[in-house]
């Protein structure tokens, strides 16, 4: 689509709003290219529609550029284009991926103010944004509000809330949510793994190992992070045999053990399973960080790319002539 847009003038064809919208959509997470295309439209006398802006906001969300997404939301109204539910959901997702929970909640309140009813996706992304340990109660409040609005929470909403509880060491609440959700939706391996980690972190060994066994009965494979949390717990309790058994299971599943926890076993493990875990969590719209995936023996630092994005964003923001 981008190549076709570039060669259109050579063939006497004139790009229109549909052409640009399609090209912006094709940008994927290349948010700067999406913004450049949007900026090209005005000098050519082409007005952007809600769909055009939504495609651009979605590119920003994919690239975790929450500030750019919010600027676009403001610009929409300045240009007389009304944001719709998709605009808000994409912006909330951008805030979710950057853990900007306050902005996410502000957007939820704003869309209600303009008469747009939040849906399951809106609440799920907002709950996921409350991933910091201090915000677990906010995640619970959103889940309760969701049910009050007669919206059935999906696996992402429940899992995101359990993750927030796990980070805050609220293991009892995590287990209660795991049990409650099974009346409406089946937990997946990410849900169980977060619940296991919640128990293992506070050495609730009976619950952690019970959930591991329950997962196997349901033919679900725990994540590397869940296994490593249990191995660490067993090591702290001096249950060496159980720790080695869990390590052997991980090896059978092709998962990587924590370098420190498995030192006694003298094994070298691949980081690839940590990559798979990260991809799985992000597929569900859940936030991940360095701490969660450092256990595979590799730190997933994004400082370099974050610095470059920050500099690029500043340059884009300063180009007022684009608009």
XYZ file of C-alpha atoms in Angstrom:
323
model
C 0.000 0.000 0.000
C 2.824 2.427 0.858
C 4.653 1.649 -2.411
C 1.480 2.181 -4.429
C 0.872 5.537 -2.721
C 4.379 6.661 -3.683
C 4.004 5.797 -7.387
C 0.450 7.111 -7.843
C 1.503 10.624 -9.029
C 3.771 9.053 -11.703
C 0.679 7.425 -13.240
C -1.502 10.517 -12.982
C -3.535 9.125 -10.091
C -4.510 11.422 -7.227
C -4.486 9.973 -3.675
C -7.685 10.447 -1.683
C -8.766 9.876 1.939
C -9.294 6.150 1.364
C -5.818 5.777 -0.168
C -4.181 7.517 2.778
C -6.230 5.638 5.364
C -5.260 2.308 3.799
C -1.601 3.339 3.742
C -1.664 4.483 7.372
C -3.222 1.157 8.366
C -0.420 -0.642 6.529
C 2.179 1.170 8.667
C 1.524 -1.198 11.578
C 3.682 -0.118 14.515
C 5.646 2.387 12.361
C 3.926 5.268 14.109
C 6.179 8.024 12.733
C 5.451 7.020 9.146
C 1.748 6.980 10.001
C 2.004 10.528 11.388
C 3.899 11.686 8.319
C 1.159 10.381 6.047
C -1.496 12.091 8.147
C 0.470 15.360 7.932
C 0.669 15.055 4.107
C -3.103 15.063 3.785
C -3.810 18.663 4.772
C -1.556 20.396 2.155
C -3.282 18.264 -0.470
C -6.704 19.368 0.717
C -7.663 15.886 1.933
C -9.642 15.804 5.174
C -8.967 12.975 7.569
C -11.950 10.962 8.783
C -12.497 9.162 12.088
C -11.269 5.974 10.418
C -8.076 7.744 9.273
C -7.312 9.013 12.760
C -8.146 5.646 14.288
C -5.605 3.954 12.030
C -2.992 6.467 13.133
C -3.845 6.078 16.841
C -3.661 2.309 16.459
C -0.124 2.624 15.031
C 0.833 4.668 18.096
C -0.754 2.070 20.393
C 1.221 -0.739 18.753
C 4.427 1.248 19.304
C 3.502 2.139 22.923
C 3.462 5.843 22.017
C 0.693 6.864 24.405
C 1.526 10.577 24.293
C 1.243 10.665 20.507
C -2.106 8.825 20.740
C -3.458 11.439 23.160
C -2.229 14.296 20.951
C -4.100 12.741 18.029
C -7.274 12.441 20.124
C -7.085 16.181 20.883
C -6.312 17.028 17.264
C -9.353 15.087 16.070
C -11.696 17.417 17.902
C -9.709 20.470 16.778
C -10.298 19.345 13.192
C -14.001 18.756 13.819
C -13.663 14.963 13.711
C -15.512 13.167 16.484
C -13.660 10.282 18.168
C -15.651 7.053 18.367
C -15.360 4.000 20.614
C -12.510 2.601 18.508
C -10.572 5.868 18.938
C -10.911 5.629 22.717
C -10.160 1.917 22.906
C -6.982 2.305 20.824
C -5.849 5.233 22.976
C -6.588 3.287 26.166
C -4.588 0.362 24.767
C -1.651 2.730 24.130
C -1.873 3.865 27.771
C -2.180 0.258 28.906
C 1.023 -0.785 27.163
C 2.866 2.112 28.812
C 1.199 1.425 32.217
C -0.317 4.915 32.198
C -3.290 3.849 34.308
C -4.434 7.362 35.233
C -4.653 8.405 31.590
C -6.485 5.186 30.762
C -9.088 5.865 33.464
C -9.400 9.493 32.361
C -10.207 8.305 28.836
C -12.852 5.892 30.172
C -14.513 8.765 32.046
C -14.231 11.043 29.015
C -15.863 8.590 26.626
C -18.774 8.180 29.049
C -19.071 11.972 29.210
C -19.516 12.040 25.421
C -22.152 9.322 25.517
C -19.979 6.388 24.468
C -20.497 3.257 26.553
C -17.299 1.353 27.437
C -17.256 -2.250 26.225
C -15.397 -5.377 27.338
C -12.289 -4.322 25.412
C -12.311 -0.874 27.077
C -12.443 -2.333 30.571
C -9.929 -5.108 29.844
C -7.330 -2.637 28.550
C -7.969 -0.264 31.467
C -7.590 -3.078 34.011
C -4.362 -4.159 32.347
C -3.032 -0.607 32.700
C -3.375 -0.965 36.484
C -0.482 -3.413 36.548
C 1.519 -1.651 39.256
C 1.318 -3.292 42.721
C -0.160 -0.115 44.216
C -3.092 -0.156 41.797
C -4.519 -3.635 42.324
C -7.586 -2.240 44.087
C -8.287 -0.001 41.078
C -8.172 -3.104 38.872
C -10.703 -4.809 41.165
C -12.936 -1.733 41.086
C -12.947 -1.736 37.283
C -13.773 -5.448 37.187
C -16.697 -4.845 39.572
C -17.860 -1.845 37.525
C -17.739 -3.986 34.419
C -20.076 -6.538 35.993
C -22.321 -3.740 37.272
C -22.686 -2.570 33.657
C -23.790 -6.146 32.817
C -20.691 -6.799 30.764
C -19.300 -10.308 31.158
C -15.553 -10.063 31.889
C -13.466 -12.078 29.457
C -10.305 -14.045 30.158
C -8.164 -10.935 29.560
C -10.071 -8.866 32.144
C -9.837 -11.574 34.799
C -6.213 -12.393 34.024
C -5.165 -8.733 34.104
C -6.805 -8.329 37.519
C -5.109 -11.476 38.819
C -1.757 -10.179 37.547
C -2.304 -6.910 39.452
C -3.105 -8.909 42.612
C -0.071 -11.134 42.075
C 2.256 -8.136 41.894
C 0.709 -6.747 45.088
C 1.139 -10.131 46.853
C -2.654 -10.409 47.229
C -2.665 -14.188 46.772
C -6.066 -14.813 48.416
C -7.785 -12.314 46.124
C -6.022 -13.845 43.118
C -7.324 -17.317 44.041
C -10.823 -15.982 44.639
C -10.803 -14.379 41.161
C -9.514 -17.616 39.608
C -12.406 -19.531 41.163
C -14.998 -16.859 40.375
C -14.099 -16.570 36.703
C -14.750 -20.254 36.058
C -18.500 -19.643 36.318
C -18.276 -17.651 33.065
C -14.981 -18.268 31.296
C -12.215 -20.853 31.438
C -8.805 -19.687 32.675
C -5.865 -20.197 30.337
C -2.199 -20.911 31.046
C -1.439 -17.203 31.599
C -4.227 -16.924 34.196
C -3.042 -19.990 36.094
C 0.602 -18.934 35.900
C -0.173 -15.524 37.429
C -2.141 -17.217 40.238
C 0.718 -19.672 40.865
C 3.206 -16.820 41.077
C 0.936 -15.004 43.550
C 1.036 -18.040 45.855
C 4.696 -18.926 45.339
C 5.892 -15.420 46.172
C 4.409 -15.660 49.678
C 5.413 -19.334 50.078
C 1.852 -20.686 49.966
C 3.290 -23.939 48.679
C 0.141 -26.046 48.967
C -1.856 -23.694 46.767
C 0.979 -23.140 44.282
C 1.641 -26.847 43.748
C -2.095 -27.630 43.681
C -2.542 -25.145 40.839
C 0.441 -26.607 38.982
C -1.170 -30.058 39.196
C -4.556 -28.625 38.169
C -2.981 -27.078 35.082
C -1.535 -30.411 34.048
C -4.915 -32.090 34.458
C -6.310 -29.480 32.091
C -3.367 -29.992 29.718
C -2.131 -26.442 30.172
C 1.600 -25.698 30.305
C 2.714 -23.176 32.968
C 4.904 -20.290 31.819
C 8.621 -20.247 32.590
C 7.987 -17.436 35.094
C 5.487 -19.616 37.032
C 7.867 -22.574 37.112
C 10.757 -20.392 38.242
C 8.656 -18.871 41.029
C 7.799 -22.369 42.308
C 11.408 -23.550 42.041
C 12.542 -20.502 44.000
C 9.887 -21.192 46.641
C 10.981 -24.845 46.946
C 14.635 -23.831 47.241
C 13.766 -21.371 50.012
C 11.860 -24.138 51.818
C 14.821 -26.525 51.198
C 12.690 -28.899 49.163
C 15.506 -29.781 46.798
C 13.837 -32.850 45.311
C 10.684 -30.940 44.401
C 12.776 -28.134 42.914
C 14.692 -30.628 40.755
C 11.450 -32.313 39.692
C 10.062 -28.970 38.536
C 13.306 -28.205 36.705
C 13.061 -31.539 34.914
C 9.470 -30.735 33.893
C 10.587 -27.378 32.521
C 13.277 -29.057 30.456
C 10.710 -31.504 29.069
C 8.549 -28.544 28.000
C 11.548 -26.711 26.523
C 11.274 -23.874 29.050
C 14.190 -21.955 30.540
C 14.907 -22.064 34.281
C 16.182 -19.180 36.341
C 19.977 -19.094 36.059
C 20.376 -18.551 39.821
C 17.755 -21.072 40.933
C 19.061 -23.841 38.676
C 22.771 -23.257 39.346
C 23.012 -26.477 41.379
C 21.797 -28.465 38.401
C 24.659 -27.090 36.291
C 22.421 -26.458 33.289
C 22.646 -23.834 30.599
C 19.223 -22.732 29.348
C 17.968 -20.933 26.279
C 16.225 -17.558 26.464
C 13.773 -18.533 23.736
C 11.025 -19.671 26.106
C 11.105 -16.266 27.786
C 10.536 -14.705 24.375
C 7.541 -17.025 23.909
C 6.174 -16.015 27.330
C 6.527 -12.337 26.526
C 4.749 -12.772 23.193
C 1.931 -14.731 24.847
C 1.362 -12.119 27.548
C 1.358 -9.287 25.022
C -1.086 -11.171 22.786
C -3.574 -10.872 25.640
C -2.895 -7.181 26.029
C -1.061 -7.703 29.305
C 1.849 -5.551 30.324
C 5.248 -7.117 30.804
C 8.434 -5.702 32.263
C 12.089 -6.547 32.699
C 11.610 -8.084 36.125
C 9.083 -10.657 34.959
C 11.298 -11.992 32.171
C 14.758 -11.518 33.639
C 14.519 -15.046 35.045
C 15.486 -16.566 31.689
C 19.034 -15.279 32.098
C 18.565 -12.306 29.840
C 17.487 -8.729 30.685
C 15.027 -7.391 28.134
C 16.059 -3.759 28.470
C 14.414 -1.290 26.139
C 16.362 1.741 27.285
C 18.136 2.247 23.956
C 14.978 2.117 21.850
C 13.074 4.150 24.463
C 15.662 6.939 24.251
C 15.466 6.933 20.453
C 11.668 7.035 20.524
C 11.740 9.877 23.035
C 14.049 11.939 20.817
C 12.000 11.161 17.703
C 8.733 11.993 19.471
C 10.149 15.330 20.624
C 11.172 16.111 17.063
C 7.725 15.198 15.764
C 5.931 17.180 18.468
C 8.010 20.286 17.701
C 7.096 20.230 14.018
C 4.033 22.426 14.270
C 4.288 23.059 10.520
C 3.150 19.491 9.919
C -0.334 20.525 10.871
